[in-house]
Coordinates of C-alpha atoms in Angstrom, one line a residue:
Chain A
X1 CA 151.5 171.3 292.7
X2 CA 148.8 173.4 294.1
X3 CA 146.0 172.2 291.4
X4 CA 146.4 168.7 292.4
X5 CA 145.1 169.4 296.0
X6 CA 141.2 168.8 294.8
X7 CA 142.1 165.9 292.8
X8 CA 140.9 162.4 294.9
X9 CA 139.0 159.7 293.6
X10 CA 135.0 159.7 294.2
X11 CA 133.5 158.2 296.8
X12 CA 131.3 155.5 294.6
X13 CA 134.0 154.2 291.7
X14 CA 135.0 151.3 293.8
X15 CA 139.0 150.5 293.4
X16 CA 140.0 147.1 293.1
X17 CA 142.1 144.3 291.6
X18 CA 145.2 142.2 292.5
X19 CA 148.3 143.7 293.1
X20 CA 150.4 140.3 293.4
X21 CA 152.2 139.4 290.3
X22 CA 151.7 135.4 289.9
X23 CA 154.8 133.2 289.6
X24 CA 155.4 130.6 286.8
X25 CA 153.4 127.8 287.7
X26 CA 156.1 124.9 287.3
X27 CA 153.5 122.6 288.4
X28 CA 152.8 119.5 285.8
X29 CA 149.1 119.3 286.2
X30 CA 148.4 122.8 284.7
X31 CA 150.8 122.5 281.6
X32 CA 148.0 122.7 278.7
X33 CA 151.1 122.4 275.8
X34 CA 150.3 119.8 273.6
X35 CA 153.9 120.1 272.1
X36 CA 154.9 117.1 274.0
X37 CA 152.5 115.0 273.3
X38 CA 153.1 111.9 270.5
X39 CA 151.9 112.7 267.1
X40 CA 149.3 109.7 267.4
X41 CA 147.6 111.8 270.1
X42 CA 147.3 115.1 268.0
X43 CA 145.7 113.0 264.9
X44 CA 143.3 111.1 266.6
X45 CA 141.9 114.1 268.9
X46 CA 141.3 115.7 265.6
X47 CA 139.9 112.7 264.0
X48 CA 137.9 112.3 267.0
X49 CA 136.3 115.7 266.5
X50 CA 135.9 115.2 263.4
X51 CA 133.9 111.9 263.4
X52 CA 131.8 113.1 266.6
X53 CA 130.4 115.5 264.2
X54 CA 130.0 113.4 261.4
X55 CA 127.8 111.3 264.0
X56 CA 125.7 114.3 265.0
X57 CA 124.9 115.2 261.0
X58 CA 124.1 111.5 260.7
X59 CA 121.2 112.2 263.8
X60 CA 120.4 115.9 263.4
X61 CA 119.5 117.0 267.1
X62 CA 120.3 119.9 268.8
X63 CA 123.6 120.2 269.5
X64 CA 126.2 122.6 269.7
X65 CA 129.4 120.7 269.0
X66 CA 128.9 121.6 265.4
X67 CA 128.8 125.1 266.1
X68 CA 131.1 125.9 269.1
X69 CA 133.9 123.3 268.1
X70 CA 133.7 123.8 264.3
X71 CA 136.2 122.6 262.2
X72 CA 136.9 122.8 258.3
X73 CA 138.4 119.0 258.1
X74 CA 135.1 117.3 257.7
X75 CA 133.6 119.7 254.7
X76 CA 137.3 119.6 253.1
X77 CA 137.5 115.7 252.9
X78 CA 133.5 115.3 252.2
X79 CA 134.2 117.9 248.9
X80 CA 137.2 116.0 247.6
X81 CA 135.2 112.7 248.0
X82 CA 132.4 114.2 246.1
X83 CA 134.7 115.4 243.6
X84 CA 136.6 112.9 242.9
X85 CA 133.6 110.4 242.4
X86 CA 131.8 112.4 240.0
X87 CA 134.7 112.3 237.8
X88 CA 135.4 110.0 234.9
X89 CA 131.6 110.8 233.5
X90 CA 130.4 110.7 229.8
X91 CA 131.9 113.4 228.1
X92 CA 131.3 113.2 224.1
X93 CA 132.9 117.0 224.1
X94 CA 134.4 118.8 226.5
X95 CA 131.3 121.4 226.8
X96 CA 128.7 118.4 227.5
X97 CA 130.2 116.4 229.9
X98 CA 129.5 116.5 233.9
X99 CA 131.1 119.1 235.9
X100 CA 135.2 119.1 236.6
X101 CA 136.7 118.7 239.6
X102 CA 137.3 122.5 240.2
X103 CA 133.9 123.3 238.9
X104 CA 132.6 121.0 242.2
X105 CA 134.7 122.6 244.5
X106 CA 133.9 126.5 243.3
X107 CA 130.2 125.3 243.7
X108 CA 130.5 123.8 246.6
X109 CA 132.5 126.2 248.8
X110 CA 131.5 129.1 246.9
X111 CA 128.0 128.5 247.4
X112 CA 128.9 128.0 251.1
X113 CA 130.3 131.0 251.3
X114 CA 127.5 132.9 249.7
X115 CA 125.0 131.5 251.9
X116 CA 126.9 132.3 254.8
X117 CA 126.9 136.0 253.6
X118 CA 123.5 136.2 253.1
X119 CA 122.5 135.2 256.3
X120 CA 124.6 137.8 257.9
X121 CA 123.3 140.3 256.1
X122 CA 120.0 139.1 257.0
X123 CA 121.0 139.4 260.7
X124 CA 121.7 135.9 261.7
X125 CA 123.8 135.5 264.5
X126 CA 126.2 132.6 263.5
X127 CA 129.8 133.3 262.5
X128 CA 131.3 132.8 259.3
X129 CA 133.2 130.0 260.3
X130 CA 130.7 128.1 261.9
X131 CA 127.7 128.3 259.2
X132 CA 130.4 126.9 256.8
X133 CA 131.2 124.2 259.0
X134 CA 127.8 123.2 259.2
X135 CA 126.4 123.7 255.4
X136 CA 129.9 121.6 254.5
X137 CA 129.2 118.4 257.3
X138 CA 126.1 118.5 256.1
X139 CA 126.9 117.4 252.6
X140 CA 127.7 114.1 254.4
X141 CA 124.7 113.0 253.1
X142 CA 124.7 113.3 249.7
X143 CA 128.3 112.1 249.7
X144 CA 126.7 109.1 250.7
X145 CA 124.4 109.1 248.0
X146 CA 127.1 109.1 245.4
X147 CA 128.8 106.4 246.7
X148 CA 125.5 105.0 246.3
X149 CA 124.9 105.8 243.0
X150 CA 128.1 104.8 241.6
X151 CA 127.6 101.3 242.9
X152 CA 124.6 101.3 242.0
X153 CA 125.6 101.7 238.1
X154 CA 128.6 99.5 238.1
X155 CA 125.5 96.9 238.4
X156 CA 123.3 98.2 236.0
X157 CA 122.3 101.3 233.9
X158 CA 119.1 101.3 232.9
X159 CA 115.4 102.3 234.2
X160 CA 115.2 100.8 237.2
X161 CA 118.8 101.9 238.5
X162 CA 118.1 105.5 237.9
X163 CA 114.9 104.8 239.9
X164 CA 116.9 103.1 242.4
X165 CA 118.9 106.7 242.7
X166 CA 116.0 109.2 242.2
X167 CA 114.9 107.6 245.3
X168 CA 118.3 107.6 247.5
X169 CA 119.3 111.1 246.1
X170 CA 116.3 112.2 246.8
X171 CA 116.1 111.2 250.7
X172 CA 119.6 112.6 251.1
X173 CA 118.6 115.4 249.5
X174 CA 116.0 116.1 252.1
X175 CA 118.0 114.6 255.1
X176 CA 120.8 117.2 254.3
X177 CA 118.4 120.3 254.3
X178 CA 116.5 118.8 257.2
X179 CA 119.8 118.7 259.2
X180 CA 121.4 121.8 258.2
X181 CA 117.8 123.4 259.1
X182 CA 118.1 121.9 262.8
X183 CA 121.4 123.5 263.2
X184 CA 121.5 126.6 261.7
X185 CA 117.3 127.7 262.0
X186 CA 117.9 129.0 265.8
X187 CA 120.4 131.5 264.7
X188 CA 118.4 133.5 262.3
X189 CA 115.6 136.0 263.3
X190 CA 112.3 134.8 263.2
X191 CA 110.6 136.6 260.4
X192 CA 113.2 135.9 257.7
X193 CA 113.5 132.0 258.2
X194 CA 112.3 131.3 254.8
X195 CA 114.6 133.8 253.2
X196 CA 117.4 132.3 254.7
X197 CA 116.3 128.3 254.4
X198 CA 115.4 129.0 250.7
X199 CA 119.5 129.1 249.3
X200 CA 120.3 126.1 251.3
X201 CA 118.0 124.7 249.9
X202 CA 118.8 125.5 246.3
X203 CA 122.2 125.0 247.0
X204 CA 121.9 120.9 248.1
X205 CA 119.4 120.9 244.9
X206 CA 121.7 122.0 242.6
X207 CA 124.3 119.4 244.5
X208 CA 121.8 116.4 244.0
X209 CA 121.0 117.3 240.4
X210 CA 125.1 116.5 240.0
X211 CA 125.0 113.9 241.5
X212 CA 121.3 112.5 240.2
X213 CA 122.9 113.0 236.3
X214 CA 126.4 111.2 236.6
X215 CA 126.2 109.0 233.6
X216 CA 129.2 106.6 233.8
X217 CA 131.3 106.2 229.9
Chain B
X1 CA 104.3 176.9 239.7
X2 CA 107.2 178.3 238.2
X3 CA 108.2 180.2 241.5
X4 CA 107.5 176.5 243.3
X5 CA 110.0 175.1 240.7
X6 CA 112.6 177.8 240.6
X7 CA 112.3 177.7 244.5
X8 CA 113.1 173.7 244.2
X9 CA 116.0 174.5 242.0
X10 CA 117.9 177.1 244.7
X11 CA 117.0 174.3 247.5
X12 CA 118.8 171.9 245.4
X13 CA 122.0 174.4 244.6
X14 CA 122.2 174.6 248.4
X15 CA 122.6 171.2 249.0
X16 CA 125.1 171.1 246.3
X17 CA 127.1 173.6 247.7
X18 CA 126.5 172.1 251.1
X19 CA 127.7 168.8 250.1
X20 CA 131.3 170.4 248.2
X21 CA 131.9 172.4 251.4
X22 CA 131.9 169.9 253.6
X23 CA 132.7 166.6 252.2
X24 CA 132.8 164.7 254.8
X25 CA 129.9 165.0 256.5
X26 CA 127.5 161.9 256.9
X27 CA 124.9 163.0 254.1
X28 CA 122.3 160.6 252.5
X29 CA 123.3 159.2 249.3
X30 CA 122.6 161.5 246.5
X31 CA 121.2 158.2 244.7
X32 CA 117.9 159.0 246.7
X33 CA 114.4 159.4 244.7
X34 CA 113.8 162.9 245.0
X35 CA 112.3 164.0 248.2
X36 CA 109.6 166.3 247.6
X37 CA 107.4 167.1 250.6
X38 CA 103.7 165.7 249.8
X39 CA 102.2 169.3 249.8
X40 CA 104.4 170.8 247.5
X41 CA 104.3 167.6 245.2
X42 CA 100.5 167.9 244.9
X43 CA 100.9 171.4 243.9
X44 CA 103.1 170.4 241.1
X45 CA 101.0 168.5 239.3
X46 CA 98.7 169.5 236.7
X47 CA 95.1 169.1 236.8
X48 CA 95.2 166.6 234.5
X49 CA 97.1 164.2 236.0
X50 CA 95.5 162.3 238.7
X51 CA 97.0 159.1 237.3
X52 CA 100.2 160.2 239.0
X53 CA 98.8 160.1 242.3
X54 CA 98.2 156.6 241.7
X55 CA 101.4 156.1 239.7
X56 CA 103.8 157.1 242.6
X57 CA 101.7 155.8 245.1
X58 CA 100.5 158.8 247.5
X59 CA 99.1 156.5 249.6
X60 CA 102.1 156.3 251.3
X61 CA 102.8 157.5 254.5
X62 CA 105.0 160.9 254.9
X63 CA 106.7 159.1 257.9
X64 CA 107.8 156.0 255.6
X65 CA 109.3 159.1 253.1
X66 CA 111.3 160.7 255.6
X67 CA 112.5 157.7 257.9
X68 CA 113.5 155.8 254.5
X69 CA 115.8 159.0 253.9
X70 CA 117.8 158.2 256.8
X71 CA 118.6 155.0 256.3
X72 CA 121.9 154.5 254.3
X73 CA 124.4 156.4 256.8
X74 CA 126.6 153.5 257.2
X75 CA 130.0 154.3 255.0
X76 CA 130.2 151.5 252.3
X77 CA 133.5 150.2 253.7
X78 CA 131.7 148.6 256.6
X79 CA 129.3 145.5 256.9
X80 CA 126.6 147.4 258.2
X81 CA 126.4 149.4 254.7
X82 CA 125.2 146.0 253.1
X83 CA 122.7 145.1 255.5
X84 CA 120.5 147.9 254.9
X85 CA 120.0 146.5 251.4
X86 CA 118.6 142.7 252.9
X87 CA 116.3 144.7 255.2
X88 CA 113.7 142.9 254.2
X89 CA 111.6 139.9 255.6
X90 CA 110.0 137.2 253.9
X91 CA 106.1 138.4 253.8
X92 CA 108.3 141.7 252.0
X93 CA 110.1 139.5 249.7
X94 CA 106.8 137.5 248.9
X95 CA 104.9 140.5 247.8
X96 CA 107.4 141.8 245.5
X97 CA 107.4 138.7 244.0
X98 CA 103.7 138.6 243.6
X99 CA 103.7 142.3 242.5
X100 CA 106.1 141.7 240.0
X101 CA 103.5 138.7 238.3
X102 CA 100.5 140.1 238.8
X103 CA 101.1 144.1 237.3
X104 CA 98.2 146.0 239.0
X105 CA 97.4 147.9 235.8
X106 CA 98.2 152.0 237.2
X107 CA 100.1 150.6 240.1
X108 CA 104.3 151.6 239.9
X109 CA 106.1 148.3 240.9
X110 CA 108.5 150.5 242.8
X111 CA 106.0 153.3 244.6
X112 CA 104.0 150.4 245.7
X113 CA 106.4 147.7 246.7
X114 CA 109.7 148.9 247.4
X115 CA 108.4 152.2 249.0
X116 CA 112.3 153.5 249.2
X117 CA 113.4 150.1 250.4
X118 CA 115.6 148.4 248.0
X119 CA 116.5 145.1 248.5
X120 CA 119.6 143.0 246.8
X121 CA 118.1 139.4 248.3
X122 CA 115.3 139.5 245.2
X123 CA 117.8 140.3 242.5
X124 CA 120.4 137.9 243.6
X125 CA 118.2 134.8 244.5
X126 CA 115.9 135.1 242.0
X127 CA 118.3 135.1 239.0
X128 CA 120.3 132.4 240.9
X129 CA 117.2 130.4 240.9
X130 CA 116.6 131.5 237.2
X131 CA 120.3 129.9 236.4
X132 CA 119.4 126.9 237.9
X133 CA 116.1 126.4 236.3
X134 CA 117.0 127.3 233.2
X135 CA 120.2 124.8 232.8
X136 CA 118.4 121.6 234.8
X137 CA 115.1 122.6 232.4
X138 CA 116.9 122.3 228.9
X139 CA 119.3 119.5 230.4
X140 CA 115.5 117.5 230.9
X141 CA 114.1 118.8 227.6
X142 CA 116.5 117.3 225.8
X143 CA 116.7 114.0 227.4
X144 CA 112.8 114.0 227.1
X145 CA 113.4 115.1 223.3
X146 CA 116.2 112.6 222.1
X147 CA 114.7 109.6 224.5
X148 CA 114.2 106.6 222.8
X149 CA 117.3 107.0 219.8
X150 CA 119.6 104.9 219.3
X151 CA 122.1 106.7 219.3
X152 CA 121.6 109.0 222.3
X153 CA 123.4 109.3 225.2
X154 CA 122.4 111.6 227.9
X155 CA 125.4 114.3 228.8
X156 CA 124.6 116.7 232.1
X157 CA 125.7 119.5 230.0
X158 CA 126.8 121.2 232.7
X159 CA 129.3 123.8 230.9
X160 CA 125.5 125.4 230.1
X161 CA 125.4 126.3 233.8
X162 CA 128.4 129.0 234.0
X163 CA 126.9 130.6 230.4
X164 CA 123.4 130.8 232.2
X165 CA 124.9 132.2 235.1
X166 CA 126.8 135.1 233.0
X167 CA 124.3 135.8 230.7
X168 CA 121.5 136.7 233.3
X169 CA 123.6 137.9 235.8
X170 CA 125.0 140.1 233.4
X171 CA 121.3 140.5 232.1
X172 CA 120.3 141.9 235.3
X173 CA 122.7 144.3 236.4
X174 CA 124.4 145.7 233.3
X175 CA 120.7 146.7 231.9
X176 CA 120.1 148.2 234.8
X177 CA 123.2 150.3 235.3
X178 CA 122.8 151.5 231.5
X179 CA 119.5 152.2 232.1
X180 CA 119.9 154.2 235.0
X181 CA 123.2 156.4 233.6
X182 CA 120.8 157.0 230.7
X183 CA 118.0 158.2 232.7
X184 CA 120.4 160.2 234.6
X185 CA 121.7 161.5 231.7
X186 CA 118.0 163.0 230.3
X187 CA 117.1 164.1 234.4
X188 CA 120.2 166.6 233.8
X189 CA 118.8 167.7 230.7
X190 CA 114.7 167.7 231.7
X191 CA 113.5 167.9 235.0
X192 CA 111.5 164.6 235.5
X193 CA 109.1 164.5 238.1
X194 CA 110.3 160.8 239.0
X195 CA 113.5 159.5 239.3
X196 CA 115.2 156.2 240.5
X197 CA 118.0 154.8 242.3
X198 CA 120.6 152.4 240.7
X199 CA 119.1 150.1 243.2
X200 CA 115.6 150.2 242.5
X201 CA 116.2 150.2 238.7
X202 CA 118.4 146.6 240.3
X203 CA 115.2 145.8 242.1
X204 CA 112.8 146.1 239.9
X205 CA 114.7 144.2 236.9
X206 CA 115.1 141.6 239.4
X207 CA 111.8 141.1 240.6
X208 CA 110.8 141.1 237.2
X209 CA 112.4 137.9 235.8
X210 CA 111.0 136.2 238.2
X211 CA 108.0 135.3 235.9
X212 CA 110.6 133.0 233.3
X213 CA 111.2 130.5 236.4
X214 CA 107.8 128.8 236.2
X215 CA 108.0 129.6 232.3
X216 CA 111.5 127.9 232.0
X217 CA 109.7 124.9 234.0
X218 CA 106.5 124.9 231.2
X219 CA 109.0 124.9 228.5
X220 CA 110.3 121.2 229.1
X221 CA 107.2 120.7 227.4
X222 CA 108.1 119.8 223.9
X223 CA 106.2 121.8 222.1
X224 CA 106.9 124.9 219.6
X225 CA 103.8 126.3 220.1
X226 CA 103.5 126.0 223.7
X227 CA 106.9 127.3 224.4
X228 CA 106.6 130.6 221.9
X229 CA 102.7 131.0 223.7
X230 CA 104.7 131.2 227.3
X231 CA 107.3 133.4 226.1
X232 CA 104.1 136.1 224.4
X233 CA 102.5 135.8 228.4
X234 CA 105.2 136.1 230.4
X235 CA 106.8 139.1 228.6
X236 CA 103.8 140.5 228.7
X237 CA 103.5 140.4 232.3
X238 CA 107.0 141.1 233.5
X239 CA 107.4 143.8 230.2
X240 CA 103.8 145.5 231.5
X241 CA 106.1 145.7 235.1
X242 CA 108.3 147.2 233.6
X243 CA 107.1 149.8 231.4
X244 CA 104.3 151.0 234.0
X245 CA 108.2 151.3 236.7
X246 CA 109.6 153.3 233.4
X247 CA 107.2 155.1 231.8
X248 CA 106.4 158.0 234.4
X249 CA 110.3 158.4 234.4
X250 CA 110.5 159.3 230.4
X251 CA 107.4 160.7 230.1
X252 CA 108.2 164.2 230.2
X253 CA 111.2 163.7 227.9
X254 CA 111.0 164.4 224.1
X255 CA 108.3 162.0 222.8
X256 CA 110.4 159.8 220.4
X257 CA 113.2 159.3 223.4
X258 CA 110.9 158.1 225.5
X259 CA 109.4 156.2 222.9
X260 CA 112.5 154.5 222.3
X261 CA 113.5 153.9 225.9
X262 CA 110.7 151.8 227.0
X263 CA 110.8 150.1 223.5
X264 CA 114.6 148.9 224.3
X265 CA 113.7 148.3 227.8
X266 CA 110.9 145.5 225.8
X267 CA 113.0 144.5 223.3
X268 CA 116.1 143.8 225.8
X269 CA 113.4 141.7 227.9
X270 CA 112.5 139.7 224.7
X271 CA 116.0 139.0 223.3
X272 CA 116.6 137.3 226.8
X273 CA 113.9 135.0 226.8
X274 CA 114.2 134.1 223.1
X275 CA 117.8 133.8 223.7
X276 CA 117.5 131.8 226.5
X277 CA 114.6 129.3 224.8
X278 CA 116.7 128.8 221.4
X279 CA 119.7 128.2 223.5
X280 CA 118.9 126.0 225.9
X281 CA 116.1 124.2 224.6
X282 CA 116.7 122.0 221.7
X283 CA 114.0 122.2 218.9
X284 CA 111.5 119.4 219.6
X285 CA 112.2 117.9 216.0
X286 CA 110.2 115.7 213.9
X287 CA 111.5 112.3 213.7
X288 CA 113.3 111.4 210.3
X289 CA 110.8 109.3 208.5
X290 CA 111.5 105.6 209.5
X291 CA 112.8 102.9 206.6
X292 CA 109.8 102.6 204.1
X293 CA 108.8 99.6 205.0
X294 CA 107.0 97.7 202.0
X295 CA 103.8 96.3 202.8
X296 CA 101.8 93.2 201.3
X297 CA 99.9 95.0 198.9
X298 CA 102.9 97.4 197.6
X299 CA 102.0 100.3 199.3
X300 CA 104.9 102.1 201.3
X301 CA 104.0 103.2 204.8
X302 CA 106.0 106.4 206.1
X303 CA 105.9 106.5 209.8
X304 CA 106.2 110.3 211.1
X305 CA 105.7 111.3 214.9
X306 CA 106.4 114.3 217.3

């Protein structure tokens, strides 16, 4: 082959790599299967996750086990809790009573979702999965604040309960903003902050405001 | 002038022939405000009409003209499409805002503020906002209206949200997309000097109901004549928006269609906000007189209150 005389590699495109083919390790200190493992080991890894970030939302800080290890467990459990406890409110009709269960769950993850989108389009640098992980632990909060609240009326209905829950809806309001702000304001460019804060914002408002007007039957 | 137009129409028969040959190639949307050059734009006008300079905003730059025309090259399968429409940041977003509540009489909302730069953050968040307020407004009304009956008890209403939520979303981008098939419908018939994309028409509805948030706020305030002097001032505000966006657009059309446009455009703008007041907002009733309660000297005392 006559044209192949001029072909040869130039002089500055360094060649290099490993031409040995590496055996099967058999050795037992690098097998990373977790098939073999008991169940019990599986859950509670999980569960640990799970609750380490529960602990971090409870003390907002910088931290990035929220975001690198995120997880949908936590905002799944947190939404059927809320659900559930807003159920079983006054309802004279079916058009005037508190929102369903599947009406919680659309707002909640659809919202979620929306914000997410938006602040992707505004250039933030988080992924999708992430930001949802993080606007969902945060609800943490005002899942607390229901609990609240429904205790709070089984003892009493009038004035100064629903002062009693203005008040702790309120501060859980603001601690959930405040902590989803710590985790997710890095991400987004600098001039666009507010555009991005403002729907998280409106979106643990419109939560509180459910939770605020539960009226027990 | 006729040459200048007649010259205008052959450049845009090119393009059109351009664009069927080959159509593939990357070409800017041909949803684009027409792009005519500033010197031949100035030509076009009459002596007469200096308000157009200020209408279309010729303070502009020609550089913001022509970059703006390149923007939208993305194909609209891709992410990248979308993010030309949130290219905005928040001191952009905050004078649209304050453009759309404070209409500079002379000033086009559009020329002035969007300046070829659509954004779908205003429109979205701001009737998501309007939602919001409007259902958690009337849910307060009426509590603050039927407080203190016996037999009230307070509901959340919160089947009112998802009707809120249609009826403005609806609101502001059906009107828009009739609007702007109409206006392209009379551009094919009349050459208008000004023409708008679907997304400005999207832009500048959605900018302008930003004015019935704080209104939908005043009108927990239980009072008819309060509530009916809000709606009067802010469809004023947000219908003077409007009309001065609209107005150069119809202008050179037959008089009565024009006419007519910008008077649906009003009335449209109305029928929401009454629509949304005498839906959401319970009447602030008199009380039914109480029990006549017979005094010592035989008179009866009828207790009334509001």
């Amino acid at each position: 082959f006559p044209g192949l005389a001029d072909v040869s590699i130039s002089q500055d495109i360094p060649v290099e790599g490993e031409i040995t083919v590496p055996v099967g390790s058999s050795s037992p200190d690098e097998d990373y299967s977790t098939l073999d493992e008991p169940v019990k080991d599986t859950i509670m890894r999980d569960l640990k996750a799970v609750g380490k970030k529960f602990v971090h939302v409870m003390y907002p800080r910088k931290s990035s086990a929220l975001l690198r290890d995120w997880d949908l467990w936590g905002p799944l459990v947190l939404c059927v809790a809320l659900a559930l406890m807003l159920q079983g409110g006054s309802a004279d009709s079916k058009d005037d009573g508190g929102p369903q269960f599947a009406e919680v769950f659309v707002i909640i993850w659809f919202g979620a979702i929306v914000i997410t989108l938006n602040s992707k389009l505004l250039g933030g640098t988080i992924s999708f999965f992430q930001s949802l992980c993080v606007l969902g632990y945060c609800v943490m909060p005002l899942t607390v604040a229901m609990l609240v609240c429904r205790l709070v009326l089984l003892a009493d209905v009038g004035t100064i309960s629903f002062i009693i829950r203005l008040i702790v809806v309120g501060a859980m309001f603001a601690w959930s903003t405040l902590a989803s702000t710590a985790f997710l304001a890095d991400s987004q460019p600098p001039n666009r902050k507010v555009l991005v804060m403002y729907p998280i914002f409106l979106f643990y408002f419109v939560i509180s405001w459910m939770i605020l007007t539960f009226t027990p039957q | 002038i006729a040459c200048l137009v007649m010259y205008l129409f052959a450049e845009f028969d090119d393009a059109a022939n351009l664009l069927a040959a080959n159509p593939d190639a990357t070409t800017i949307s041909i949803d684009e405000p027409v792009e005519i050059p500033k010197n031949q734009h100035s030509r076009l006008q009459e002596p007469g009409r200096e308000e157009d300079d200020e209408l279309l905003g010729t303070d502009d730059s020609d550089k913001t003209e022509l970059l703006a025309g390149q923007k939208k090259s993305a194909p609209f399968w891709t992410f990248d499409y979308y993010q030309t429409f949130f290219d905005v940041d928040t001191y952009q977003v905050l004078d649209r805002i304050k453009g759309s509540v404070f209409p500079v009489p002379g000033k086009n909302f559009v020329r002035l503020y969007i300046r070829s730069n659509p954004d779908l953050y205003g429109p979205f968040w701001i009737c998501a906002t309007l939602v919001f307020t409007i259902a958690v407004s009337g849910n307060l009304s009426n509590f603050f209206i039927h407080l203190g009956k016996p037999t009230y008890h307070y509901v959340p209403e919160f089947r009112k949200v998802s009707i809120a939520a249609t009826t403005i979303y609806a609101y502001a981008w059906l009107v828009p997309l009739a609007l702007w098939g109409f206006l392209m419908w009379r551009n094919s018939k009349v050459m208008n000097i000004v023409s708008y994309s679907f997304l400005e028409i999207v832009c500048v509805y959605g900018y302008s109901l930003f004015i019935y948030i704080p209104t939908a706020i005043l009108w927990i305030i239980p009072q008819q004549v309060v509530r009916w002097v809000l709606v009067a001032f802010s469809l004023c505000l947000s219908g003077s928006v409007l009309v001065m966006t609209f107005w150069p657009a119809v202008r050179d059309d037959n008089r009565r269609i024009a006419v007519a446009t910008v008077a649906t455009i009003l009335l449209l703008h109305a029928l929401l906000a009454v629509g949304c007041l005498a839906y959401f907002f319970d009447a602030p009733e008199l009380d039914i007189p109480a029990p006549i309660i017979p005094a010592h000297n035989g008179t009866t005392v009828v207790t009334k209150s509001h």
